[in-house]
Amino acid sequence: MKTTLQIESLALALRRYPIQKNETLQAWDAADEYLIEHVKGLALPPQSRVLILNDGFGALTCWALAQQFKVTAVNDSLLSQQSIEKNLEENDLHGATLLTSLDVLSFDVDIVVAKLPKNNRLLVWQLQQIAQLSDKSPSVVFGAKAKDVHSSTLKLFEKHLGETHTSLAKKKARLIFCEKHIQLDALPNEMTSFDVPEYQLTLSNHANVFSSESLDIAAYLMLKHLPHSDEIKHIIDLGCGNGVLAVQSAKLNPQAKVTAVDESHMAIASARHNLVAHGIDPSRFECRANNCLDEFAENSADLVLCNPPFHQQHAVTDHIAWQMFCDAKRVLEPKGRIVVIGNRHLGYHAKLKRLFGNAQIIASNSKFVIVEASK
Ligand SMILES: C[S@@+](CC[C@H](N)C(=O)[O-])C[C@H]1O[C@@H](n2cnc3c(N)ncnc32)[C@H](O)[C@@H]1O
């Protein structure tokens, strides 16, 4: 796996963080290289104001800082932000401003350089953010795998920002160029909501939240089997998304504190919104943007609920689920338990049994199993 991105005389050391043993994926892709080549060709002067969106691991941010541009990098993913910070440090580059996907972008920009997000709702939100930037028109260029650029994607650019065209494909990557014609005075509310009538839940979702248009079918099954007991004191909803499991378990266990954890800033904001909207007293909950349970104290929770992710950025992976299970074991009190839901084929039962020495299936249907393991 290559860990040096060489652009003429500039060599950037880039890795995906958190570092994993036997990592096989490099920290940049052909779309990053294509974007860099394009911006390099523009010969922008030092101190040009560059807004970078969705930089996966820091390649774009590191390169732009090395050109002495004034760089603001916006991400919804805390893991991407941590990766950008580590790679900047590794390359002795300083001075980028890192913002989250919900921060207000109230500054002037000369160019927007972005990776196309996987989620169209997030894309629309980001196009609206660009449309709301000061009325000087920055150049806007997005990079993506060519197979992810559909005519429907380009229509979103046309609708929310202005005239759009694409480059030729190069190493299976493509650039999208957009002229900003639309100027928004204010940003629309990008939250959407849906009801789960059986449980009297109304769940609101910021643009980049997992299953933001309807309840995930695994979460739906999990709702039926959430533990409740007077003895439960601290519940962690690990990978909380919109906080559906946190809200319902807080309702079922009124004596317990609940911590909702996710690496997406929009998920954390949505979970906080939903806990408040369902009348959970703020003294009873905490919503925390975090990588799994990094920095959580040992023996500090008695129940962990988890509907784990199986993607990081565009890559399918089960290493995050495994990290979540290992972290849960450390953070659970003796006799504390983890309740996990997953697709049958993911083999969580065997994984939890290996880690905890016990695991039992507490419910299942044709697609999913719910497994409980105790410390
Ligand atoms: C399958 S979704 C479950 C969401 C919600 N709990 C539900 O049941 O609908 C998994 C969640 O894990 C989050 N996630 C992914 N990687 C993470 C990490 N390293 N640390 C914390 N959360 C993570 C994702 O952002 C996503 O919201």
mmCIF file of C-alpha atoms and ligand atoms in Angstrom:
data_model
loop_
_atom_site.group_PDB
_atom_site.id
_atom_site.type_symbol
_atom_site.label_atom_id
_atom_site.label_comp_id
_atom_site.label_asym_id
_atom_site.label_seq_id
_atom_site.Cartn_x
_atom_site.Cartn_y
_atom_site.Cartn_z
ATOM 1 C CA MET A 1 0.000 0.000 0.000
ATOM 2 C CA LYS A 2 1.380 3.424 -0.976
ATOM 3 C CA THR A 3 1.714 5.957 1.842
ATOM 4 C CA THR A 4 3.420 8.751 -0.122
ATOM 5 C CA LEU A 5 1.521 10.986 -2.514
ATOM 6 C CA GLN A 6 4.122 12.521 -4.824
ATOM 7 C CA ILE A 7 3.121 15.677 -6.699
ATOM 8 C CA GLU A 8 6.151 16.979 -8.566
ATOM 9 C CA SER A 9 8.695 17.772 -5.836
ATOM 10 C CA LEU A 10 6.145 17.610 -3.003
ATOM 11 C CA ALA A 11 5.929 14.294 -1.124
ATOM 12 C CA LEU A 12 3.017 13.969 1.287
ATOM 13 C CA ALA A 13 2.982 11.154 3.838
ATOM 14 C CA LEU A 14 -0.648 10.095 4.117
ATOM 15 C CA ARG A 15 -2.311 7.332 6.112
ATOM 16 C CA ARG A 16 -5.834 6.413 7.107
ATOM 17 C CA TYR A 17 -6.399 7.003 10.796
ATOM 18 C CA PRO A 18 -7.099 5.351 13.136
ATOM 19 C CA ILE A 19 -4.242 3.129 12.008
ATOM 20 C CA GLN A 20 -5.169 -0.508 11.593
ATOM 21 C CA LYS A 21 -2.929 -3.519 11.516
ATOM 22 C CA ASN A 22 -2.721 -4.846 7.946
ATOM 23 C CA GLU A 23 -4.330 -1.759 6.399
ATOM 24 C CA THR A 24 -4.627 -2.330 2.662
ATOM 25 C CA LEU A 25 -6.338 0.900 1.615
ATOM 26 C CA GLN A 26 -4.378 4.042 0.789
ATOM 27 C CA ALA A 27 -5.462 7.409 2.118
ATOM 28 C CA TRP A 28 -6.255 9.112 -1.211
ATOM 29 C CA ASP A 29 -7.818 8.116 -4.506
ATOM 30 C CA ALA A 30 -7.768 9.027 -8.187
ATOM 31 C CA ALA A 31 -10.408 11.746 -7.641
ATOM 32 C CA ASP A 32 -8.112 13.455 -5.074
ATOM 33 C CA GLU A 33 -5.257 13.357 -7.580
ATOM 34 C CA TYR A 34 -7.480 14.700 -10.357
ATOM 35 C CA LEU A 35 -8.728 17.559 -8.131
ATOM 36 C CA ILE A 36 -5.170 18.454 -7.146
ATOM 37 C CA GLU A 37 -4.035 18.437 -10.776
ATOM 38 C CA HIS A 38 -6.953 20.703 -11.726
ATOM 39 C CA VAL A 39 -6.381 23.231 -8.925
ATOM 40 C CA LYS A 40 -2.632 23.211 -9.597
ATOM 41 C CA GLY A 41 -3.413 24.167 -13.218
ATOM 42 C CA LEU A 42 -5.317 27.247 -12.034
ATOM 43 C CA ALA A 43 -2.078 28.668 -10.556
ATOM 44 C CA LEU A 44 -3.922 30.388 -7.711
ATOM 45 C CA PRO A 45 -1.778 32.800 -5.683
ATOM 46 C CA PRO A 46 -0.710 31.948 -2.110
ATOM 47 C CA GLN A 47 -3.303 32.994 0.480
ATOM 48 C CA SER A 48 -6.170 32.089 -1.903
ATOM 49 C CA ARG A 49 -9.162 31.061 0.212
ATOM 50 C CA VAL A 50 -9.911 27.411 -0.377
ATOM 51 C CA LEU A 51 -12.962 25.677 1.052
ATOM 52 C CA ILE A 52 -12.530 21.886 1.069
ATOM 53 C CA LEU A 53 -15.543 19.646 1.617
ATOM 54 C CA ASN A 54 -15.526 15.944 2.516
ATOM 55 C CA ASP A 55 -11.755 15.379 2.349
ATOM 56 C CA GLY A 56 -11.654 11.721 3.402
ATOM 57 C CA PHE A 57 -8.256 11.488 5.077
ATOM 58 C CA GLY A 58 -6.467 14.787 4.436
ATOM 59 C CA ALA A 59 -4.833 14.540 0.988
ATOM 60 C CA LEU A 60 -6.587 17.667 -0.308
ATOM 61 C CA THR A 61 -6.109 19.659 2.897
ATOM 62 C CA CYS A 62 -2.410 18.780 3.155
ATOM 63 C CA TRP A 63 -1.751 19.630 -0.493
ATOM 64 C CA ALA A 64 -3.646 22.947 -0.289
ATOM 65 C CA LEU A 65 -1.793 23.983 2.879
ATOM 66 C CA ALA A 66 1.509 23.097 1.258
ATOM 67 C CA GLN A 67 0.594 25.665 -1.487
ATOM 68 C CA GLN A 68 0.187 28.255 1.301
ATOM 69 C CA PHE A 69 -3.525 28.617 0.644
ATOM 70 C CA LYS A 70 -5.891 29.681 3.432
ATOM 71 C CA VAL A 71 -7.727 26.437 3.999
ATOM 72 C CA THR A 72 -11.052 25.642 5.653
ATOM 73 C CA ALA A 73 -11.975 21.943 5.657
ATOM 74 C CA VAL A 74 -15.535 20.871 6.413
ATOM 75 C CA ASN A 75 -16.497 17.312 7.326
ATOM 76 C CA ASP A 76 -19.432 15.500 8.835
ATOM 77 C CA SER A 77 -17.153 12.660 9.901
ATOM 78 C CA LEU A 78 -15.141 13.029 13.083
ATOM 79 C CA LEU A 79 -12.887 10.192 11.864
ATOM 80 C CA SER A 80 -12.071 12.170 8.714
ATOM 81 C CA GLN A 81 -11.302 15.224 10.840
ATOM 82 C CA GLN A 82 -9.018 13.173 13.079
ATOM 83 C CA SER A 83 -7.303 11.729 10.012
ATOM 84 C CA ILE A 84 -6.807 15.198 8.520
ATOM 85 C CA GLU A 85 -5.304 16.443 11.798
ATOM 86 C CA LYS A 86 -2.904 13.483 12.053
ATOM 87 C CA ASN A 87 -1.784 13.774 8.433
ATOM 88 C CA LEU A 88 -1.235 17.528 8.792
ATOM 89 C CA GLU A 89 0.883 16.866 11.868
ATOM 90 C CA GLU A 90 2.801 14.107 10.084
ATOM 91 C CA ASN A 91 3.654 16.519 7.244
ATOM 92 C CA ASP A 92 4.423 19.418 9.564
ATOM 93 C CA LEU A 93 1.645 21.525 8.025
ATOM 94 C CA HIS A 94 -0.266 24.023 10.134
ATOM 95 C CA GLY A 95 -3.096 26.510 10.034
ATOM 96 C CA ALA A 96 -6.133 24.757 8.506
ATOM 97 C CA THR A 97 -9.504 25.583 10.032
ATOM 98 C CA LEU A 98 -11.536 22.403 10.549
ATOM 99 C CA LEU A 99 -15.317 22.824 10.712
ATOM 100 C CA THR A 100 -18.232 20.420 10.975
ATOM 101 C CA SER A 101 -21.027 19.933 8.452
ATOM 102 C CA LEU A 102 -23.392 21.980 10.640
ATOM 103 C CA ASP A 103 -21.129 24.979 11.166
ATOM 104 C CA VAL A 104 -22.171 28.221 9.514
ATOM 105 C CA LEU A 105 -19.931 29.127 6.573
ATOM 106 C CA SER A 106 -19.937 32.892 6.754
ATOM 107 C CA PHE A 107 -16.750 33.872 4.979
ATOM 108 C CA ASP A 108 -15.479 34.613 1.494
ATOM 109 C CA VAL A 109 -14.066 31.818 -0.610
ATOM 110 C CA ASP A 110 -12.132 31.825 -3.887
ATOM 111 C CA ILE A 111 -12.601 28.163 -4.700
ATOM 112 C CA VAL A 112 -14.584 25.231 -3.363
ATOM 113 C CA VAL A 113 -12.826 21.886 -3.793
ATOM 114 C CA ALA A 114 -14.935 18.933 -2.747
ATOM 115 C CA LYS A 115 -15.290 15.184 -2.842
ATOM 116 C CA LEU A 116 -18.780 14.123 -3.863
ATOM 117 C CA PRO A 117 -20.549 12.806 -0.757
ATOM 118 C CA LYS A 118 -22.202 9.384 -0.940
ATOM 119 C CA ASN A 119 -25.470 10.798 0.300
ATOM 120 C CA ASN A 120 -27.520 13.078 -1.992
ATOM 121 C CA ARG A 121 -29.193 14.854 0.926
ATOM 122 C CA LEU A 122 -25.763 15.876 2.206
ATOM 123 C CA LEU A 123 -24.823 16.978 -1.335
ATOM 124 C CA VAL A 124 -27.911 19.207 -1.532
ATOM 125 C CA TRP A 125 -27.133 20.700 1.891
ATOM 126 C CA GLN A 126 -23.577 21.450 0.815
ATOM 127 C CA LEU A 127 -24.694 22.993 -2.494
ATOM 128 C CA GLN A 128 -27.072 25.191 -0.507
ATOM 129 C CA GLN A 129 -24.223 26.160 1.821
ATOM 130 C CA ILE A 130 -22.179 27.186 -1.231
ATOM 131 C CA ALA A 131 -25.192 29.083 -2.618
ATOM 132 C CA GLN A 132 -25.343 30.981 0.647
ATOM 133 C CA LEU A 133 -21.671 32.008 0.662
ATOM 134 C CA SER A 134 -21.082 35.719 0.014
ATOM 135 C CA ASP A 135 -22.352 36.709 -3.441
ATOM 136 C CA LYS A 136 -18.927 36.694 -5.095
ATOM 137 C CA SER A 137 -18.920 33.526 -7.162
ATOM 138 C CA PRO A 138 -16.233 31.046 -6.200
ATOM 139 C CA SER A 139 -15.135 28.341 -8.651
ATOM 140 C CA VAL A 140 -16.698 25.068 -7.598
ATOM 141 C CA VAL A 141 -15.193 21.696 -8.425
ATOM 142 C CA PHE A 142 -16.206 18.304 -7.073
ATOM 143 C CA GLY A 143 -14.310 15.051 -7.656
ATOM 144 C CA ALA A 144 -15.692 11.529 -7.573
ATOM 145 C CA LYS A 145 -15.383 8.032 -8.915
ATOM 146 C CA ALA A 146 -16.825 8.260 -12.456
ATOM 147 C CA LYS A 147 -19.349 5.518 -11.627
ATOM 148 C CA ASP A 148 -20.811 7.680 -8.835
ATOM 149 C CA VAL A 149 -21.560 10.632 -11.135
ATOM 150 C CA HIS A 150 -25.065 10.077 -12.512
ATOM 151 C CA SER A 151 -27.218 12.421 -14.577
ATOM 152 C CA SER A 152 -29.458 12.709 -11.467
ATOM 153 C CA THR A 153 -26.397 13.919 -9.496
ATOM 154 C CA LEU A 154 -25.693 16.614 -12.088
ATOM 155 C CA LYS A 155 -29.331 17.691 -11.993
ATOM 156 C CA LEU A 156 -28.917 18.404 -8.268
ATOM 157 C CA PHE A 157 -25.964 20.679 -9.039
ATOM 158 C CA GLU A 158 -27.998 22.475 -11.725
ATOM 159 C CA LYS A 159 -31.007 22.843 -9.471
ATOM 160 C CA HIS A 160 -29.263 24.060 -6.337
ATOM 161 C CA LEU A 161 -26.264 25.983 -7.677
ATOM 162 C CA GLY A 162 -26.071 26.536 -11.440
ATOM 163 C CA GLU A 163 -24.746 25.414 -14.785
ATOM 164 C CA THR A 164 -22.770 22.196 -14.512
ATOM 165 C CA HIS A 165 -20.445 20.208 -16.732
ATOM 166 C CA THR A 166 -18.051 17.337 -16.194
ATOM 167 C CA SER A 167 -14.504 16.488 -17.205
ATOM 168 C CA LEU A 168 -13.402 13.424 -19.096
ATOM 169 C CA ALA A 169 -12.850 10.417 -16.879
ATOM 170 C CA LYS A 170 -9.273 9.796 -15.794
ATOM 171 C CA LYS A 171 -8.204 6.680 -13.869
ATOM 172 C CA LYS A 172 -11.961 6.094 -13.392
ATOM 173 C CA ALA A 173 -12.414 9.490 -11.682
ATOM 174 C CA ARG A 174 -14.351 12.477 -12.952
ATOM 175 C CA LEU A 175 -14.577 16.157 -12.004
ATOM 176 C CA ILE A 176 -17.802 18.152 -11.828
ATOM 177 C CA PHE A 177 -17.575 21.905 -12.502
ATOM 178 C CA CYS A 178 -20.399 24.147 -11.446
ATOM 179 C CA GLU A 179 -21.021 27.867 -12.010
ATOM 180 C CA LYS A 180 -22.713 29.447 -9.046
ATOM 181 C CA HIS A 181 -25.833 31.252 -10.302
ATOM 182 C CA ILE A 182 -28.080 30.829 -7.293
ATOM 183 C CA GLN A 183 -27.632 33.072 -4.260
ATOM 184 C CA LEU A 184 -29.460 32.065 -1.074
ATOM 185 C CA ASP A 185 -30.006 34.660 1.648
ATOM 186 C CA ALA A 186 -30.699 32.025 4.280
ATOM 187 C CA LEU A 187 -30.270 28.288 4.534
ATOM 188 C CA PRO A 188 -33.404 26.127 4.509
ATOM 189 C CA ASN A 189 -34.002 23.741 7.387
ATOM 190 C CA GLU A 190 -32.476 20.507 6.096
ATOM 191 C CA MET A 191 -33.937 18.290 8.843
ATOM 192 C CA THR A 192 -36.582 15.771 7.822
ATOM 193 C CA SER A 193 -38.648 13.595 10.101
ATOM 194 C CA PHE A 194 -40.714 10.420 10.107
ATOM 195 C CA ASP A 195 -43.020 8.750 12.609
ATOM 196 C CA VAL A 196 -42.854 5.306 14.177
ATOM 197 C CA PRO A 197 -46.457 5.169 15.420
ATOM 198 C CA GLU A 198 -46.191 1.801 17.274
ATOM 199 C CA TYR A 199 -43.683 3.419 19.632
ATOM 200 C CA GLN A 200 -45.019 6.998 19.561
ATOM 201 C CA LEU A 201 -41.734 8.189 18.111
ATOM 202 C CA THR A 202 -41.127 11.056 15.698
ATOM 203 C CA LEU A 203 -37.530 11.002 14.552
ATOM 204 C CA SER A 204 -35.857 14.043 12.996
ATOM 205 C CA ASN A 205 -32.751 13.654 10.907
ATOM 206 C CA HIS A 206 -30.061 15.974 9.619
ATOM 207 C CA ALA A 207 -28.994 15.334 6.036
ATOM 208 C CA ASN A 208 -26.201 12.802 6.560
ATOM 209 C CA VAL A 209 -27.864 10.561 9.126
ATOM 210 C CA PHE A 210 -28.099 6.824 8.502
ATOM 211 C CA SER A 211 -31.595 5.783 7.331
ATOM 212 C CA SER A 212 -32.841 9.358 7.510
ATOM 213 C CA GLU A 213 -36.053 8.856 5.514
ATOM 214 C CA SER A 214 -37.523 5.884 7.366
ATOM 215 C CA LEU A 215 -36.668 3.649 10.284
ATOM 216 C CA ASP A 216 -33.941 1.099 9.570
ATOM 217 C CA ILE A 217 -35.496 -2.393 9.601
ATOM 218 C CA ALA A 218 -32.843 -3.687 11.986
ATOM 219 C CA ALA A 219 -33.507 -0.801 14.386
ATOM 220 C CA TYR A 220 -37.226 -1.593 14.128
ATOM 221 C CA LEU A 221 -36.626 -5.174 15.290
ATOM 222 C CA MET A 222 -34.280 -3.975 18.027
ATOM 223 C CA LEU A 223 -36.976 -1.641 19.432
ATOM 224 C CA LYS A 224 -39.070 -4.677 20.322
ATOM 225 C CA HIS A 225 -36.249 -6.254 22.330
ATOM 226 C CA LEU A 226 -34.654 -3.359 24.202
ATOM 227 C CA PRO A 227 -33.796 -4.350 27.757
ATOM 228 C CA HIS A 228 -35.582 -2.632 30.621
ATOM 229 C CA SER A 229 -34.976 -3.085 34.315
ATOM 230 C CA ASP A 230 -34.810 -0.844 37.393
ATOM 231 C CA GLU A 231 -31.201 -1.897 37.816
ATOM 232 C CA ILE A 232 -29.890 -0.405 34.592
ATOM 233 C CA LYS A 233 -27.981 2.789 35.442
ATOM 234 C CA HIS A 234 -26.061 3.786 32.320
ATOM 235 C CA ILE A 235 -26.912 2.858 28.732
ATOM 236 C CA ILE A 236 -24.661 3.596 25.762
ATOM 237 C CA ASP A 237 -26.191 3.748 22.269
ATOM 238 C CA LEU A 238 -23.055 3.049 20.241
ATOM 239 C CA GLY A 239 -23.355 4.278 16.636
ATOM 240 C CA CYS A 240 -26.569 6.085 17.537
ATOM 241 C CA GLY A 241 -27.566 7.624 14.171
ATOM 242 C CA ASN A 242 -30.710 9.644 14.884
ATOM 243 C CA GLY A 243 -30.754 8.235 18.429
ATOM 244 C CA VAL A 244 -33.752 5.952 17.969
ATOM 245 C CA LEU A 245 -32.392 3.331 20.386
ATOM 246 C CA ALA A 246 -31.232 5.975 22.869
ATOM 247 C CA VAL A 247 -34.675 7.626 22.926
ATOM 248 C CA GLN A 248 -36.656 4.433 23.326
ATOM 249 C CA SER A 249 -34.330 2.945 25.959
ATOM 250 C CA ALA A 250 -34.411 6.251 27.892
ATOM 251 C CA LYS A 251 -38.223 6.006 27.850
ATOM 252 C CA LEU A 252 -38.161 2.368 28.999
ATOM 253 C CA ASN A 253 -35.564 2.945 31.724
ATOM 254 C CA PRO A 254 -36.474 6.273 33.369
ATOM 255 C CA GLN A 255 -33.873 5.793 36.118
ATOM 256 C CA ALA A 256 -30.981 5.345 33.667
ATOM 257 C CA LYS A 257 -28.589 7.812 32.072
ATOM 258 C CA VAL A 258 -28.070 7.471 28.340
ATOM 259 C CA THR A 259 -25.003 8.289 26.264
ATOM 260 C CA ALA A 260 -25.468 8.470 22.486
ATOM 261 C CA VAL A 261 -22.227 8.102 20.512
ATOM 262 C CA ASP A 262 -21.577 8.516 16.799
ATOM 263 C CA GLU A 263 -18.738 9.663 14.583
ATOM 264 C CA SER A 264 -21.124 11.781 12.437
ATOM 265 C CA HIS A 265 -21.711 15.315 13.676
ATOM 266 C CA MET A 266 -25.130 15.341 12.025
ATOM 267 C CA ALA A 267 -26.073 12.093 13.777
ATOM 268 C CA ILE A 268 -25.094 13.540 17.153
ATOM 269 C CA ALA A 269 -27.080 16.724 16.542
ATOM 270 C CA SER A 270 -30.096 14.641 15.452
ATOM 271 C CA ALA A 271 -29.897 12.330 18.488
ATOM 272 C CA ARG A 272 -29.728 15.362 20.807
ATOM 273 C CA HIS A 273 -32.716 16.919 19.045
ATOM 274 C CA ASN A 274 -34.731 13.681 19.313
ATOM 275 C CA LEU A 275 -33.940 13.052 22.986
ATOM 276 C CA VAL A 276 -35.101 16.575 23.857
ATOM 277 C CA ALA A 277 -38.169 16.294 21.588
ATOM 278 C CA HIS A 278 -39.231 13.115 23.415
ATOM 279 C CA GLY A 279 -39.083 14.819 26.776
ATOM 280 C CA ILE A 280 -35.890 13.209 28.069
ATOM 281 C CA ASP A 281 -34.422 15.554 30.650
ATOM 282 C CA PRO A 282 -31.021 16.893 29.489
ATOM 283 C CA SER A 283 -29.523 15.908 32.875
ATOM 284 C CA ARG A 284 -30.140 12.278 31.874
ATOM 285 C CA PHE A 285 -28.289 12.179 28.581
ATOM 286 C CA GLU A 286 -25.101 13.055 26.773
ATOM 287 C CA CYS A 287 -24.573 13.041 22.989
ATOM 288 C CA ARG A 288 -20.954 12.707 22.022
ATOM 289 C CA ALA A 289 -19.152 12.733 18.656
ATOM 290 C CA ASN A 290 -16.549 10.023 19.174
ATOM 291 C CA ASN A 291 -14.669 7.207 17.472
ATOM 292 C CA CYS A 292 -16.330 4.128 19.014
ATOM 293 C CA LEU A 293 -15.679 4.403 22.767
ATOM 294 C CA ASP A 294 -12.209 6.012 22.628
ATOM 295 C CA GLU A 295 -11.462 7.734 25.967
ATOM 296 C CA PHE A 296 -14.544 6.291 27.721
ATOM 297 C CA ALA A 297 -13.744 5.122 31.259
ATOM 298 C CA GLU A 298 -13.525 1.403 32.022
ATOM 299 C CA ASN A 299 -16.413 -0.176 33.934
ATOM 300 C CA SER A 300 -18.639 2.849 33.396
ATOM 301 C CA ALA A 301 -21.786 1.449 31.730
ATOM 302 C CA ASP A 302 -24.030 -1.527 32.327
ATOM 303 C CA LEU A 303 -25.698 -1.754 28.909
ATOM 304 C CA VAL A 304 -24.361 -1.097 25.413
ATOM 305 C CA LEU A 305 -26.801 -1.132 22.472
ATOM 306 C CA CYS A 306 -25.321 -1.419 19.017
ATOM 307 C CA ASN A 307 -26.548 -1.586 15.428
ATOM 308 C CA PRO A 308 -23.052 -1.459 13.939
ATOM 309 C CA PRO A 309 -21.977 0.182 10.675
ATOM 310 C CA PHE A 310 -20.570 -1.859 7.842
ATOM 311 C CA HIS A 311 -19.082 0.975 5.761
ATOM 312 C CA GLN A 312 -16.331 3.508 6.290
ATOM 313 C CA GLN A 313 -16.577 6.191 3.625
ATOM 314 C CA HIS A 314 -17.109 4.074 0.478
ATOM 315 C CA ALA A 315 -15.387 0.916 1.784
ATOM 316 C CA VAL A 316 -17.330 -2.068 3.147
ATOM 317 C CA THR A 317 -15.741 -3.220 6.356
ATOM 318 C CA ASP A 318 -16.459 -5.002 9.627
ATOM 319 C CA HIS A 319 -13.477 -3.613 11.506
ATOM 320 C CA ILE A 320 -15.572 -0.833 13.071
ATOM 321 C CA ALA A 321 -18.071 -3.359 14.449
ATOM 322 C CA TRP A 322 -15.190 -5.340 15.942
ATOM 323 C CA GLN A 323 -13.696 -2.171 17.437
ATOM 324 C CA MET A 324 -17.108 -1.321 18.917
ATOM 325 C CA PHE A 325 -17.406 -4.774 20.533
ATOM 326 C CA CYS A 326 -13.857 -4.601 21.986
ATOM 327 C CA ASP A 327 -14.470 -1.079 23.317
ATOM 328 C CA ALA A 328 -17.810 -2.138 24.820
ATOM 329 C CA LYS A 329 -16.112 -4.967 26.688
ATOM 330 C CA ARG A 330 -13.643 -2.521 28.223
ATOM 331 C CA VAL A 331 -16.294 0.070 29.127
ATOM 332 C CA LEU A 332 -18.886 -2.335 30.539
ATOM 333 C CA GLU A 333 -19.022 -3.024 34.257
ATOM 334 C CA PRO A 334 -18.571 -6.628 35.364
ATOM 335 C CA LYS A 335 -21.900 -8.331 34.520
ATOM 336 C CA GLY A 336 -22.756 -5.493 32.121
ATOM 337 C CA ARG A 337 -24.058 -6.575 28.731
ATOM 338 C CA ILE A 338 -23.986 -5.643 25.085
ATOM 339 C CA VAL A 339 -26.969 -6.160 22.804
ATOM 340 C CA VAL A 340 -26.114 -6.163 19.099
ATOM 341 C CA ILE A 341 -28.236 -6.471 15.990
ATOM 342 C CA GLY A 342 -26.843 -7.490 12.633
ATOM 343 C CA ASN A 343 -27.436 -9.267 9.390
ATOM 344 C CA ARG A 344 -27.222 -13.031 9.871
ATOM 345 C CA HIS A 345 -24.321 -13.378 7.441
ATOM 346 C CA LEU A 346 -22.135 -10.960 9.447
ATOM 347 C CA GLY A 347 -21.527 -13.604 12.113
ATOM 348 C CA TYR A 348 -21.753 -11.275 15.136
ATOM 349 C CA HIS A 349 -22.802 -14.204 17.328
ATOM 350 C CA ALA A 350 -19.471 -15.975 16.788
ATOM 351 C CA LYS A 351 -17.511 -12.730 17.154
ATOM 352 C CA LEU A 352 -19.149 -11.808 20.467
ATOM 353 C CA LYS A 353 -18.709 -15.342 21.768
ATOM 354 C CA ARG A 354 -14.992 -15.224 20.950
ATOM 355 C CA LEU A 355 -14.641 -11.882 22.739
ATOM 356 C CA PHE A 356 -16.931 -12.277 25.762
ATOM 357 C CA GLY A 357 -16.809 -16.082 26.163
ATOM 358 C CA ASN A 358 -20.625 -16.162 25.935
ATOM 359 C CA ALA A 359 -23.325 -14.980 23.545
ATOM 360 C CA GLN A 360 -26.969 -15.826 23.105
ATOM 361 C CA ILE A 361 -29.444 -15.063 20.370
ATOM 362 C CA ILE A 362 -32.380 -13.262 21.945
ATOM 363 C CA ALA A 363 -34.440 -12.711 18.785
ATOM 364 C CA SER A 364 -34.177 -13.203 15.061
ATOM 365 C CA ASN A 365 -36.057 -13.043 11.786
ATOM 366 C CA SER A 366 -35.138 -14.228 8.317
ATOM 367 C CA LYS A 367 -32.578 -11.441 7.891
ATOM 368 C CA PHE A 368 -31.349 -10.276 11.300
ATOM 369 C CA VAL A 369 -30.253 -11.681 14.641
ATOM 370 C CA ILE A 370 -30.102 -9.887 17.980
ATOM 371 C CA VAL A 371 -27.267 -11.213 20.123
ATOM 372 C CA GLU A 372 -26.567 -10.471 23.772
ATOM 373 C CA ALA A 373 -23.242 -11.064 25.524
ATOM 374 C CA SER A 374 -22.282 -10.312 29.127
ATOM 375 C CA LYS A 375 -18.972 -9.300 30.617
HETATM 376 C C1 LIG B 1 -26.168 1.016 11.148
HETATM 377 S S1 LIG B 1 -26.091 2.671 11.730
HETATM 378 C C2 LIG B 1 -27.139 2.576 13.166
HETATM 379 C C3 LIG B 1 -27.825 3.875 13.507
HETATM 380 C C4 LIG B 1 -28.909 3.773 14.584
HETATM 381 N N1 LIG B 1 -28.356 3.268 15.827
HETATM 382 C C5 LIG B 1 -30.057 2.889 14.126
HETATM 383 O O1 LIG B 1 -30.174 1.806 14.684
HETATM 384 O O2 LIG B 1 -30.780 3.290 13.206
HETATM 385 C C6 LIG B 1 -24.442 2.744 12.389
HETATM 386 C C7 LIG B 1 -23.995 4.090 12.915
HETATM 387 O O3 LIG B 1 -22.623 3.965 13.364
HETATM 388 C C8 LIG B 1 -21.970 5.197 13.111
HETATM 389 N N2 LIG B 1 -20.496 4.982 13.102
HETATM 390 C C9 LIG B 1 -19.732 4.567 12.070
HETATM 391 N N3 LIG B 1 -18.443 4.485 12.442
HETATM 392 C C10 LIG B 1 -18.390 4.873 13.739
HETATM 393 C C11 LIG B 1 -17.326 5.027 14.670
HETATM 394 N N4 LIG B 1 -16.069 4.735 14.340
HETATM 395 N N5 LIG B 1 -17.626 5.465 15.928
HETATM 396 C C12 LIG B 1 -18.907 5.774 16.263
HETATM 397 N N6 LIG B 1 -19.954 5.646 15.402
HETATM 398 C C13 LIG B 1 -19.702 5.202 14.168
HETATM 399 C C14 LIG B 1 -22.546 5.645 11.770
HETATM 400 O O4 LIG B 1 -22.361 7.036 11.577
HETATM 401 C C15 LIG B 1 -24.023 5.220 11.899
HETATM 402 O O5 LIG B 1 -24.806 6.278 12.406
#
